[in-house]
PDB file of C-alpha atoms in Angstrom:
ATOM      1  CA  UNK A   1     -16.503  -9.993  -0.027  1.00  0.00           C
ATOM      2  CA  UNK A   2     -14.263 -12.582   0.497  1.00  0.00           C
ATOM      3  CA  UNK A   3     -15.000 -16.085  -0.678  1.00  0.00           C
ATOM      4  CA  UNK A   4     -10.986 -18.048   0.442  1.00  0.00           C
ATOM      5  CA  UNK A   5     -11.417 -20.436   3.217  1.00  0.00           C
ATOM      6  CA  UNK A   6      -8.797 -20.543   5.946  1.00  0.00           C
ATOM      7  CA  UNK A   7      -7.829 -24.846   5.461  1.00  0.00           C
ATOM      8  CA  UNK A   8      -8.757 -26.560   8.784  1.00  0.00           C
ATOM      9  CA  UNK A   9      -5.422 -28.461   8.747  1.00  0.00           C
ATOM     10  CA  UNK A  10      -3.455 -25.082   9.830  1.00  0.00           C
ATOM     11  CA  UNK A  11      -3.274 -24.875  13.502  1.00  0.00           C
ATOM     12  CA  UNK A  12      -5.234 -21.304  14.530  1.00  0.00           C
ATOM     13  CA  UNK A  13      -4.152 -19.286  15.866  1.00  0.00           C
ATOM     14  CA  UNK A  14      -0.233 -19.193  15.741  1.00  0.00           C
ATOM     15  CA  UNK A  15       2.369 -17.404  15.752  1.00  0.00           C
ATOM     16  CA  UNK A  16       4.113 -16.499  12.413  1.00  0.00           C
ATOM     17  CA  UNK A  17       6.939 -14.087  13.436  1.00  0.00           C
ATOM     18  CA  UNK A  18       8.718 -13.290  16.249  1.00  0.00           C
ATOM     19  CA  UNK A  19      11.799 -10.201  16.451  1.00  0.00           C
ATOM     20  CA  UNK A  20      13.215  -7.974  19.198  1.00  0.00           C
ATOM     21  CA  UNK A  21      12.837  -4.408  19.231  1.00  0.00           C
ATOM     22  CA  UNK A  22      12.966  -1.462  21.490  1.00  0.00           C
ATOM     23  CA  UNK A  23      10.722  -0.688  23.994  1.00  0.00           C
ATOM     24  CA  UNK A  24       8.642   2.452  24.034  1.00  0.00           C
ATOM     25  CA  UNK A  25       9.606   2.933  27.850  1.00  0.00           C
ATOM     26  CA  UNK A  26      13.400   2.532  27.637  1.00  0.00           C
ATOM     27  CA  UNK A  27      15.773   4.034  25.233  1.00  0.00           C
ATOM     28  CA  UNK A  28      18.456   0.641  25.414  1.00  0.00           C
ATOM     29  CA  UNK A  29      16.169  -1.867  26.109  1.00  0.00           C
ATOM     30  CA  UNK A  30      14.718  -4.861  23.602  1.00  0.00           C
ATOM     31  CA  UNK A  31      12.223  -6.991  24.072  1.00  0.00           C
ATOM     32  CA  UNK A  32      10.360 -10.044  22.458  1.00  0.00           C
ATOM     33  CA  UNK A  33       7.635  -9.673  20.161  1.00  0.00           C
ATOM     34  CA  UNK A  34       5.392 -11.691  18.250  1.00  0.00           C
ATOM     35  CA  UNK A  35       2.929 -11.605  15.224  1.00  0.00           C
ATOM     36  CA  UNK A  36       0.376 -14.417  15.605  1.00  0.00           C
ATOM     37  CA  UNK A  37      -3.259 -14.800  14.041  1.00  0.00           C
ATOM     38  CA  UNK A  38      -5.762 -12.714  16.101  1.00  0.00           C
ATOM     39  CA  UNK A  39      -7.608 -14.453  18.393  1.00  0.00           C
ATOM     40  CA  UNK A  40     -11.460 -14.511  17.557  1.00  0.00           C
ATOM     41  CA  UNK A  41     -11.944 -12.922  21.287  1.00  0.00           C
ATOM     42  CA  UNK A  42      -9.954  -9.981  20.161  1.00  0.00           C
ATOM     43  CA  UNK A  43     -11.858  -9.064  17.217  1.00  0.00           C
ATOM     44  CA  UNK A  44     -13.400  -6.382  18.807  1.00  0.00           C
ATOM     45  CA  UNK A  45     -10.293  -4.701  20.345  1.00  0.00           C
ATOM     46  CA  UNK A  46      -8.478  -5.126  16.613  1.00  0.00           C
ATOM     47  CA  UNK A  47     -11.488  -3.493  15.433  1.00  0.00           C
ATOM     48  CA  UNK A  48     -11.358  -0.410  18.322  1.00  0.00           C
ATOM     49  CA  UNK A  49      -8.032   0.060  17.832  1.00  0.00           C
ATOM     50  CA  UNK A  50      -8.422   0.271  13.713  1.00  0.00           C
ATOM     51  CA  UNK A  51     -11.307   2.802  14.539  1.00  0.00           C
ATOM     52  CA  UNK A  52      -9.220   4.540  16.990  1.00  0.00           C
ATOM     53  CA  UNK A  53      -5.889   4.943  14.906  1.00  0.00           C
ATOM     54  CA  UNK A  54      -6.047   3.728  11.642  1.00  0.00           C
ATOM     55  CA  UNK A  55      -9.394   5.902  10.497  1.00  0.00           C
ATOM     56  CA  UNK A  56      -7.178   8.670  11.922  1.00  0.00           C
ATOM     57  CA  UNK A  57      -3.870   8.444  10.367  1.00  0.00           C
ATOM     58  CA  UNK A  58      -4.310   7.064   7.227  1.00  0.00           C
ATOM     59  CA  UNK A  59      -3.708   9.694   4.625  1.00  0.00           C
ATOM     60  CA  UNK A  60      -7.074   8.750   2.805  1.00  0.00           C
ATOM     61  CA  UNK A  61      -9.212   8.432   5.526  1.00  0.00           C
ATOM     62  CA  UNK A  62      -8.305  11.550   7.405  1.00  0.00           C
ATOM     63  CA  UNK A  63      -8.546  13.155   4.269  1.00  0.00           C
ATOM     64  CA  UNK A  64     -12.263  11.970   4.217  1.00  0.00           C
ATOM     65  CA  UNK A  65     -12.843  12.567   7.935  1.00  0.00           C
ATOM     66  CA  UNK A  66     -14.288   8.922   8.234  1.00  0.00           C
ATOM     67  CA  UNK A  67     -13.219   8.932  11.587  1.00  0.00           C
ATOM     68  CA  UNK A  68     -15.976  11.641  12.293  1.00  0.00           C
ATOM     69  CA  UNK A  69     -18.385   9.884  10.285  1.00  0.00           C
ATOM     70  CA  UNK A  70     -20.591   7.616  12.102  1.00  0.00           C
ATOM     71  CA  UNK A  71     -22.371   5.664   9.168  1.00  0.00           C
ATOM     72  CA  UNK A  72     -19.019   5.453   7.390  1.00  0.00           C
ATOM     73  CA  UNK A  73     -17.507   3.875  10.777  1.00  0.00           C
ATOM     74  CA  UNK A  74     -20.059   2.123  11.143  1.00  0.00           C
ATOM     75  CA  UNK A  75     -19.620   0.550   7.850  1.00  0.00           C
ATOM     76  CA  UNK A  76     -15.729   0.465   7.905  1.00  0.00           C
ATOM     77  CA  UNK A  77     -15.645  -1.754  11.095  1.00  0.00           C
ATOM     78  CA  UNK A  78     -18.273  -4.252   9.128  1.00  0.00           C
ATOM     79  CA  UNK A  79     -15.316  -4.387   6.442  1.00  0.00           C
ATOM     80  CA  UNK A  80     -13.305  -5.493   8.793  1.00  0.00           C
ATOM     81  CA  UNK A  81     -15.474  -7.806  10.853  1.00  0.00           C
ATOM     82  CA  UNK A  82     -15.945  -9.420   7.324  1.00  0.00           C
ATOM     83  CA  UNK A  83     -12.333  -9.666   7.166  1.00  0.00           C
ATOM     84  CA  UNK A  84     -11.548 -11.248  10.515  1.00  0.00           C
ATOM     85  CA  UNK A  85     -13.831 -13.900   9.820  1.00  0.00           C
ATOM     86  CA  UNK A  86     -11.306 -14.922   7.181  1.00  0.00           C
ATOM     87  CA  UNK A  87      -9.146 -15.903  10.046  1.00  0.00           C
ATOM     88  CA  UNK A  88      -6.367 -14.163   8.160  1.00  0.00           C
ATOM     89  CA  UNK A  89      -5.651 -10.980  10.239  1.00  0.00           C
ATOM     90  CA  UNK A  90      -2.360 -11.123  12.099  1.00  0.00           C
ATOM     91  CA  UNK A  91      -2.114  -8.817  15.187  1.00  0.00           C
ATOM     92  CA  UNK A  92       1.522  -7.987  17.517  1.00  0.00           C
ATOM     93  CA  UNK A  93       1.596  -8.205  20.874  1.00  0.00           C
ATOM     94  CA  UNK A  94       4.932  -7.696  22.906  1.00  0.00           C
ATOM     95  CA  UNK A  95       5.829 -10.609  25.436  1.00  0.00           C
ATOM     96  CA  UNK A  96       4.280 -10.628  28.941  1.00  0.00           C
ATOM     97  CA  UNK A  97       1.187  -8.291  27.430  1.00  0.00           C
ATOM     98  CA  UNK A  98      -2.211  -8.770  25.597  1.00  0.00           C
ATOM     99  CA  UNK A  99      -1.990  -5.068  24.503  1.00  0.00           C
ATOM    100  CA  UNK A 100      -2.314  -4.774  20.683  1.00  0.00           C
ATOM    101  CA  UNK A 101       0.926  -2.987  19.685  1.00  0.00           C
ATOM    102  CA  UNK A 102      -0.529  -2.772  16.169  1.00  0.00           C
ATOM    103  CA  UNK A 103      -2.287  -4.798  13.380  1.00  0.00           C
ATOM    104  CA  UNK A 104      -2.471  -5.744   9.689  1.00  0.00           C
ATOM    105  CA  UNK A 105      -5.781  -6.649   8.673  1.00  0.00           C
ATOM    106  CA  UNK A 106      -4.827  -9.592   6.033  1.00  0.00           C
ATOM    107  CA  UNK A 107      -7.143 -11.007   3.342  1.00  0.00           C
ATOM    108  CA  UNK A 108      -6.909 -13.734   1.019  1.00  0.00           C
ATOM    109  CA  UNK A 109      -8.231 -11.995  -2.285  1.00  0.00           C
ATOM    110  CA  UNK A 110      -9.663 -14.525  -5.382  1.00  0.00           C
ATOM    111  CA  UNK A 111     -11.127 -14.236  -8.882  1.00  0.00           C
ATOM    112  CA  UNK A 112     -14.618 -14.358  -7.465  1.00  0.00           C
ATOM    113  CA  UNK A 113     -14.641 -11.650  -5.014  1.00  0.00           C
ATOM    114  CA  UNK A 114     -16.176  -8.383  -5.523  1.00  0.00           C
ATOM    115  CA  UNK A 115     -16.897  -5.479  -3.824  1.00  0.00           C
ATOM    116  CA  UNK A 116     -20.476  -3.291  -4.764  1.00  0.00           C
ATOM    117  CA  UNK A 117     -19.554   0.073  -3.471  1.00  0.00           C
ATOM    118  CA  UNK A 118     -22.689   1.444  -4.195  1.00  0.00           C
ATOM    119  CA  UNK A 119     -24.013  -0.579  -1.457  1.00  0.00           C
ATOM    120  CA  UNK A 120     -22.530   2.211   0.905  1.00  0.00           C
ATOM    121  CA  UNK A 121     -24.439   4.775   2.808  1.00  0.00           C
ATOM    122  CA  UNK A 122     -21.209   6.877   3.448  1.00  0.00           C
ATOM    123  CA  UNK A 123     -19.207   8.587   0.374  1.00  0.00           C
ATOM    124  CA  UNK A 124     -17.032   8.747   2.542  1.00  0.00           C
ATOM    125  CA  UNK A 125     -16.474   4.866   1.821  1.00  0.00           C
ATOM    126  CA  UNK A 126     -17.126   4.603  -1.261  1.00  0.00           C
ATOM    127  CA  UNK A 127     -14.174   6.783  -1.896  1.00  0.00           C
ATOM    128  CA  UNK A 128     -11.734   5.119  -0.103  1.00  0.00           C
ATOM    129  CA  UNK A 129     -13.004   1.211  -1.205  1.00  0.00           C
ATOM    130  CA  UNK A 130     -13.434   2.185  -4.778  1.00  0.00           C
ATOM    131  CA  UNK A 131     -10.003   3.907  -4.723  1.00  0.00           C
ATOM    132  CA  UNK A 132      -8.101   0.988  -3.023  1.00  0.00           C
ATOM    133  CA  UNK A 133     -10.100  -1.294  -5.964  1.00  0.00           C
ATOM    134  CA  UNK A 134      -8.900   0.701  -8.139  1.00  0.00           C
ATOM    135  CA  UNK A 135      -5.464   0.498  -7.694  1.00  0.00           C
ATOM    136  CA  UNK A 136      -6.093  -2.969  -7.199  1.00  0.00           C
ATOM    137  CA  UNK A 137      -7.796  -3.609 -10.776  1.00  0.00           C
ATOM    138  CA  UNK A 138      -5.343  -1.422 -12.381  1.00  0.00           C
ATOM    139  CA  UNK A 139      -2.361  -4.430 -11.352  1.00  0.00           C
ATOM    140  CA  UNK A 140      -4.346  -6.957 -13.109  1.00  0.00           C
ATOM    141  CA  UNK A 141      -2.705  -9.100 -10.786  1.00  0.00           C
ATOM    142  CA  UNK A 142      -4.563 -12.510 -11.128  1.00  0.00           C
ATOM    143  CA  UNK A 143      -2.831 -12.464 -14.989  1.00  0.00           C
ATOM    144  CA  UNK A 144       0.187 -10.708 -14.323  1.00  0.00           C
ATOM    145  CA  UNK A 145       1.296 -12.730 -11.989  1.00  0.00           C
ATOM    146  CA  UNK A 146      -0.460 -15.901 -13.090  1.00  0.00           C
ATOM    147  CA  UNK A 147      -2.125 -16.644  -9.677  1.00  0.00           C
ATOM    148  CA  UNK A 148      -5.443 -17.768  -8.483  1.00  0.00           C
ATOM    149  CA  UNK A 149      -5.641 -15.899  -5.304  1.00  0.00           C
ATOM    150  CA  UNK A 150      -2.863 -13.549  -3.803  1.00  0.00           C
ATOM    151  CA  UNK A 151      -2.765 -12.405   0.123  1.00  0.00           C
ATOM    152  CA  UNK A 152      -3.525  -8.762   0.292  1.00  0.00           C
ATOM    153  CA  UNK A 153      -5.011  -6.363   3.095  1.00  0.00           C
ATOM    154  CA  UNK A 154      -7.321  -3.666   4.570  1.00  0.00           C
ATOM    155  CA  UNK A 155      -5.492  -1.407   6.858  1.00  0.00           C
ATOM    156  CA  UNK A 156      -1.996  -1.624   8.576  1.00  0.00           C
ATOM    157  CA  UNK A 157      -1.762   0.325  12.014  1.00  0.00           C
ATOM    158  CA  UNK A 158       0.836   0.456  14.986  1.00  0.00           C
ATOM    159  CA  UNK A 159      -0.438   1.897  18.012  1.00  0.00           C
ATOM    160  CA  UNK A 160       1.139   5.029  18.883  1.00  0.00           C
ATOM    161  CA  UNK A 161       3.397   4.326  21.701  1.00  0.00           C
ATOM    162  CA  UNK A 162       5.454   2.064  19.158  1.00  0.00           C
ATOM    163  CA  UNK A 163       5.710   4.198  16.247  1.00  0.00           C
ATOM    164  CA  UNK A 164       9.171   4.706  15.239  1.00  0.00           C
ATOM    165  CA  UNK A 165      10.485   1.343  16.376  1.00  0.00           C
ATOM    166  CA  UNK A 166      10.139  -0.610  13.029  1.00  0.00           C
ATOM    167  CA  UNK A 167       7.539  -2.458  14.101  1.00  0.00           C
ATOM    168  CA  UNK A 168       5.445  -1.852  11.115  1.00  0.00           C
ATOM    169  CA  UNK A 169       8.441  -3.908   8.879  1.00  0.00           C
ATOM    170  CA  UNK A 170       8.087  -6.643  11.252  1.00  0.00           C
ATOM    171  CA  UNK A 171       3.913  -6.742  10.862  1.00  0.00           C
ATOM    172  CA  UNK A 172       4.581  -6.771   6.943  1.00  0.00           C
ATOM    173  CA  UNK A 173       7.317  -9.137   7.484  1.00  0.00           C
ATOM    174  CA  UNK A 174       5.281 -12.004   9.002  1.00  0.00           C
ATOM    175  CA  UNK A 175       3.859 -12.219   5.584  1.00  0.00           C
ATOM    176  CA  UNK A 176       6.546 -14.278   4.524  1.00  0.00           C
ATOM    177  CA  UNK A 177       5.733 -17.442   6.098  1.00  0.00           C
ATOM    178  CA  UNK A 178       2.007 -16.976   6.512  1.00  0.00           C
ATOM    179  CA  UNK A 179       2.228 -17.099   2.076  1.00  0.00           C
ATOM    180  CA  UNK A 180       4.193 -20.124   2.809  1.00  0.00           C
ATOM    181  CA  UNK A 181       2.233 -22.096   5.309  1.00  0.00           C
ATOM    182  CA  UNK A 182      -1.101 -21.526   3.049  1.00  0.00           C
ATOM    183  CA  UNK A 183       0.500 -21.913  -0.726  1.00  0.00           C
ATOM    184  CA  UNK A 184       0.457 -18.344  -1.795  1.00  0.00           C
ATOM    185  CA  UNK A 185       2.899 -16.842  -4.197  1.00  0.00           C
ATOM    186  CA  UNK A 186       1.716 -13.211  -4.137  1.00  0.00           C
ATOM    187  CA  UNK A 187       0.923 -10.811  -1.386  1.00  0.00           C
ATOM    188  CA  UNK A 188      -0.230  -7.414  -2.736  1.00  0.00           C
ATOM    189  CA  UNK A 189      -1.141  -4.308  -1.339  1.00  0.00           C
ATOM    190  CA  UNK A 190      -2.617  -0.810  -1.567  1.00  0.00           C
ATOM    191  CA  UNK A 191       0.039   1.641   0.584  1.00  0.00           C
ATOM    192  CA  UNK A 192      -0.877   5.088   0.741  1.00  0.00           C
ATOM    193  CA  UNK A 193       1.754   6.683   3.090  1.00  0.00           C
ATOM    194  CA  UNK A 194       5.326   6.543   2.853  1.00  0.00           C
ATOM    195  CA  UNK A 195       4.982   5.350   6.548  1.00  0.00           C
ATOM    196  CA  UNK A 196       3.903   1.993   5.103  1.00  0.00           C
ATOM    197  CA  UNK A 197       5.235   2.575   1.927  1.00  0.00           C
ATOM    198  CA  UNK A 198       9.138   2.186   2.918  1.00  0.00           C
ATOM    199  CA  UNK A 199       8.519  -0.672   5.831  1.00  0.00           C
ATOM    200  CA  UNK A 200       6.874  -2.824   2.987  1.00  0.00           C
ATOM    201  CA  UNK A 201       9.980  -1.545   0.211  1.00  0.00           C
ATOM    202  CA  UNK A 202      12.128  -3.046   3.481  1.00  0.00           C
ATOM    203  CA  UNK A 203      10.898  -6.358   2.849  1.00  0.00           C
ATOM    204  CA  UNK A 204      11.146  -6.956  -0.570  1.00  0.00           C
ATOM    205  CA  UNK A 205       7.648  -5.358  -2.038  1.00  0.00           C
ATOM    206  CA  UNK A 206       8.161  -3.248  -5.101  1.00  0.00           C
ATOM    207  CA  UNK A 207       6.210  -0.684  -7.052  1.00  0.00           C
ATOM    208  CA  UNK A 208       3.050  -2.365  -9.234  1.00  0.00           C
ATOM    209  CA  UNK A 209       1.039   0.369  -9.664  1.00  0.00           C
ATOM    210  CA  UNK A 210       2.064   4.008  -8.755  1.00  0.00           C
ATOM    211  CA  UNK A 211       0.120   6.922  -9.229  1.00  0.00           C
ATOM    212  CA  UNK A 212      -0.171  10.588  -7.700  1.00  0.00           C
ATOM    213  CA  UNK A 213      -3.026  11.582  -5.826  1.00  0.00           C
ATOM    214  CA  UNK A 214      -3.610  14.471  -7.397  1.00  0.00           C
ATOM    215  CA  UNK A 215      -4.153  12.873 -10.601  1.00  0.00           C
ATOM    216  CA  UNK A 216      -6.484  10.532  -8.833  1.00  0.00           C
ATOM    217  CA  UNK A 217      -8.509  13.473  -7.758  1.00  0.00           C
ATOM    218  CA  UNK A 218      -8.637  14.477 -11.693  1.00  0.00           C
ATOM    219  CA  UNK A 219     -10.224  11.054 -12.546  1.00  0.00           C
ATOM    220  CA  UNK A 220     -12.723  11.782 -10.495  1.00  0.00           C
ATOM    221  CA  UNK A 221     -11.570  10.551  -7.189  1.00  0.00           C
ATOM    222  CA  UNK A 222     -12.792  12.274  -4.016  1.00  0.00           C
ATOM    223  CA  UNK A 223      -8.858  12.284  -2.101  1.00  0.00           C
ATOM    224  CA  UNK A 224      -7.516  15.623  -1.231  1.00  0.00           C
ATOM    225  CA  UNK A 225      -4.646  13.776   0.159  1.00  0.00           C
ATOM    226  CA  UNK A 226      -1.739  15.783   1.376  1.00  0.00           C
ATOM    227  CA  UNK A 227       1.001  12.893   0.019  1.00  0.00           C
ATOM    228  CA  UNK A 228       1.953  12.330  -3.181  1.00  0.00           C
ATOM    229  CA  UNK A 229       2.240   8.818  -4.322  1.00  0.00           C
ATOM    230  CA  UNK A 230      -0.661   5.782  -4.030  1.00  0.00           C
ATOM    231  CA  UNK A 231       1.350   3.025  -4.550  1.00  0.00           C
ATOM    232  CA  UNK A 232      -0.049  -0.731  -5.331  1.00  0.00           C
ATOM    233  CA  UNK A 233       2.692  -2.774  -3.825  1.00  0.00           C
ATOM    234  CA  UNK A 234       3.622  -6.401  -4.635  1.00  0.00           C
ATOM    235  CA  UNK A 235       5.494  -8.724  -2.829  1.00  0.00           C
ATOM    236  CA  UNK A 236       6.641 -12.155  -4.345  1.00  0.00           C
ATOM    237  CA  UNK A 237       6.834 -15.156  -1.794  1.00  0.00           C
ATOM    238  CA  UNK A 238       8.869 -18.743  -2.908  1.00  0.00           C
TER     239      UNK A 238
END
């Protein structure tokens, strides 16, 4: 998949965002949190809690009932092994806890990379990669936006507990200065819920690519998705 090298010269990992915000336990009371790079002895816990939550709450996924699909979680968690090993993914803890409050599982995306989805077992898969490549290709983002590599993602999940708290805005916000630290103009990225659809419109992505999902499904597209909109998202960083 991915062929970007993290540089050795940036310090890993570290923190690239902290903000207060509420705490699922008290109604008035903030607290300290922090988006960092994910530690490579958490990989498997980021990975857990992407097969506990994310398989089951993204619109496309549950749609595909990948999360009761053993191959294709099988083969979704090797996605995102892959991915980790970028040393890109960014995870949110709250201060005083290791628990992961939620995730974004960042990748630095280049001319050279390509994805074979015939090379999955599950359809299940295939679906949802081909889709989010599609969307993707559709962009042409390498010559729209005259770059040679733009920061982009596979999956964006907040536990639970902190739903509602607007710590999603803060995950995509962290963005900002991990674009800086490594060069990158662009960060781009498939949203297929409105629940990460308006958090990333809160920081300053806009509409690339929009389509519905029912005309997705006419093209051929196995997503009986109960939203509308697919949006391919991009976010400009100076």
């Amino acid at each position: 998949m991915a062929t970007w090298k993290r540089p050795d010269h940036i310090p890993f990992p570290q923190i690239w965002h902290t903000f207060q915000a509420g705490d699922p336990t008290s109604d008035n009371r903030l607290i300290n949190y922090r988006v960092q790079d994910l530690p490579p002895e958490r990989v498997d816990d980021a990975i857990q809690h992407m097969c506990t939550h994310f398989l089951r709450d993204e619109p496309i996924c549950r749609s595909l009932g990948l999360i009761n699909d053993p191959v294709g979680v099988r083969e979704i968690a090797t996605i995102w092994r892959q991915v980790a090993n970028q040393q890109c993914v960014v995870v949110c803890f709250r201060e005083g806890s290791d628990e992961i409050v939620g995730l974004n599982m960042l990748t630095v995306v280049t001319r050279d990379d390509g994805t074979d989805c015939s090379k999955f077992e599950s359809p299940a898969v295939r679906d949802f990669v081909s889709a989010t490549l599609y969307m993707t290709e559709q962009g042409k983002l390498f010559d729209t936006h005259q770059v040679d590599c733009f920061l982009s993602a596979w999956g964006l999940s907040v536990h639970p507990i902190y739903r509602g708290l607007g710590i999603a805005t803060e995950i995509l916000r962290a963005r900002i200065s991990f674009c800086r630290a490594f060069g990158l103009t662009l960060s781009a990225t498939v949203f297929s819920h409105p629940g990460s659809q308006v958090p990333a419109a809160k920081v300053g992505f806009q509409d690339e690519v929009v389509k519905r999902f029912i005309d997705l499904v006419k093209m051929g597209y196995n997503l009986p998705v109960p939203v509308e909109f697919n949006k391919l998202m991009t976010l400009k960083v100076k």
